[in-house]
Amino acid sequence: MMFFMQDSDKEMAAQTAEEAERTVEEIRETAEAARQAADNLDASADALNGQIGALQALTDTAHVNEFIYLFAIFILAIFVGYYVVWSVTAALHTPLMSVTNAISSVVIVGALIAVGAEVADTAAGGWSMALGVIAVALASVNIFGGFMVTQRMLAMYKKKEKPAPKAQG
Amino acid sequence: MNNNLTAILYIAAGILFIMALRGLSSPETSRRGNQFGMIGMALAVAATLFSARFLEGAEWTSWIWIVLAIAAGAIPGALIAKKVPMTSMPQLVAFFHALVGLAAVLIAWSAFLAPVAYGIGEPGAIKVQSIIEMAIGVAIGAITFSGSLIAFAKLDGRMSGKPIILPARHIINIALGAVALLLIILLCTGVQSAFLFFLLTIVAFALGFLLIVPIGGADMPVVVSMLNSYSGWAAAGIGFTLENMALIITGALVGSSGAILSYIMCKGMNRSFISVILGGFGGEDSGPAGGDGGEERPVKQGSPDDAAFIMKNAGKVIIVPGYGMAVAQAQHSLREMCDMLKEEGVDVKYAIHPVAGRMPGHMNVLLAEASVPYDEVFELEDINSEFSTADVAFVIGANDVTNPAAKTDKSSPIYGMPILDVENSGTVLFVKRGMSSGYAGVQNELFFRDNTMMLFGDAKKMCEDIIKAME
């Protein structure tokens, strides 16, 4: 009896051990799978990172920041302005000021964009549009007033008509 | 309309603006130049209204608002342009500068409140680069606005031309400048709060006000030119935010134009730009009536008949007009007088000092208005050598620009200023209301010379009397 019991005991123990072993194996397998998945993720993340880096490098070498182009235009225009303005005759410096004033009202472009914006239904958008409308009006005073007063001044500059009789002794 | 096409039209507008300035190299081409400018402006506006960005967002109400706003600006603008007397050009230009400055401020605010419309980010999360550009645009715009208003008030006589000196003003200005810089840095690095942007606007307004208030009437030509330059830089700042080439090109043109004019004006007065900005020079125009005091020295006084006789018998007369002539509205009588002299066979020329009048080229416009042909009007460098061959120099409403102390007296406040060498001509006729000194408050040695004859009286009346005497 005792022998029998011993035997069955042994069998049960072996069974339990086997079961336990199997569970451990299973857990190990799962862990391995998880590790692999994590590795895979890491690898794909790395790959993505690499791709992004490559893309960045590509854009950086192929394209300069847009600002630089605008800045180049700005600097070149300053040079153009410098040479053009020095060639303006001193007699026309007042019209020069009024006409530069008129053309600087080209900021009206920015005001027009504000008025035409889609966002007018939000509170800030409404303000933005209202300010835009005022700015359009202000710039218009300048555009019409500036160009017209310049025209009026320039119309007054006349050459000697028929030189007065024997004027140039 | 395709975005690229819009951009090309903006470049075309910029080129037309360059041609507008180029036209001003001579009076013949100038009128066409101005038309180029108008076409350029129309092009820029049309390009915006038909751009993809605008058409996408605009509703029919937007169009109505735009038409109304343009009309609201165009009508007063046109009326002002038609009515303004030529003597008021400096204050008109100052007023217009104020408008450009304010428009720039409002546009920067529009962009700040609705950045999506400008494609520069979301509210509160605007691109750092754009925030810097907008902050600079709003600051320069605000300085231009308040500074120009002060310049306008001073030039228009709504405010004393005397410099208003605040104690410790340099420290206040530097502090305000530092605060403005700090605010810009905060806007870039921290929260993009409307409050900070508002604070920046206010600080810039105050700075513009404080910068111009201490500058005296005599330095106003420099100030007006300087503000001209600022309005250009403000436009360029907005241009960078909008990534708009028409604005950037125009801003650069106007900015450099104003800077060059400031330089020319400073040279004409032998003042450094820095000392003008620091302010405190020059009092009320035509000087306080008394104020000479001191020794009474004899001057040779003449009558209109004497002047008529001398000039009629002269071979060559050079007219030196100053702002006093414009104040007295004497330019038309002066031109009549010169016409009569020409009929007598006298060679008549006009000599203009760079700072005659209240803004660059002001005197040339006033003479042109009185139908003086522009080819009889010469700049200082071109005519100065001719005074020695002239029989008569007829100085009307000018003083400091003829003062030989600028050459000889090192202690004089105007020492080093280029002057018209009227002393080299045979006879110097000075038309003046009294013996008062000029802007700079310096006595003119020329009044007491033997070959000088003073003609006391109102400039306009004096010219009319000389005309009568010649008949």
XYZ file of C-alpha atoms in Angstrom, chain B residues 10 31 113 176 203 218 231 256 332 446 469:
11
model
C 4.340 90.986 -56.974
C 5.764 112.072 -64.565
C -4.846 87.407 -34.138
C 12.161 101.624 -23.288
C 6.217 100.746 -25.584
C 15.538 123.256 -37.466
C 8.034 103.580 -42.723
C 17.259 103.242 -48.235
C 5.057 134.478 -57.232
C 27.346 139.747 -43.717
C 10.146 150.724 -59.099
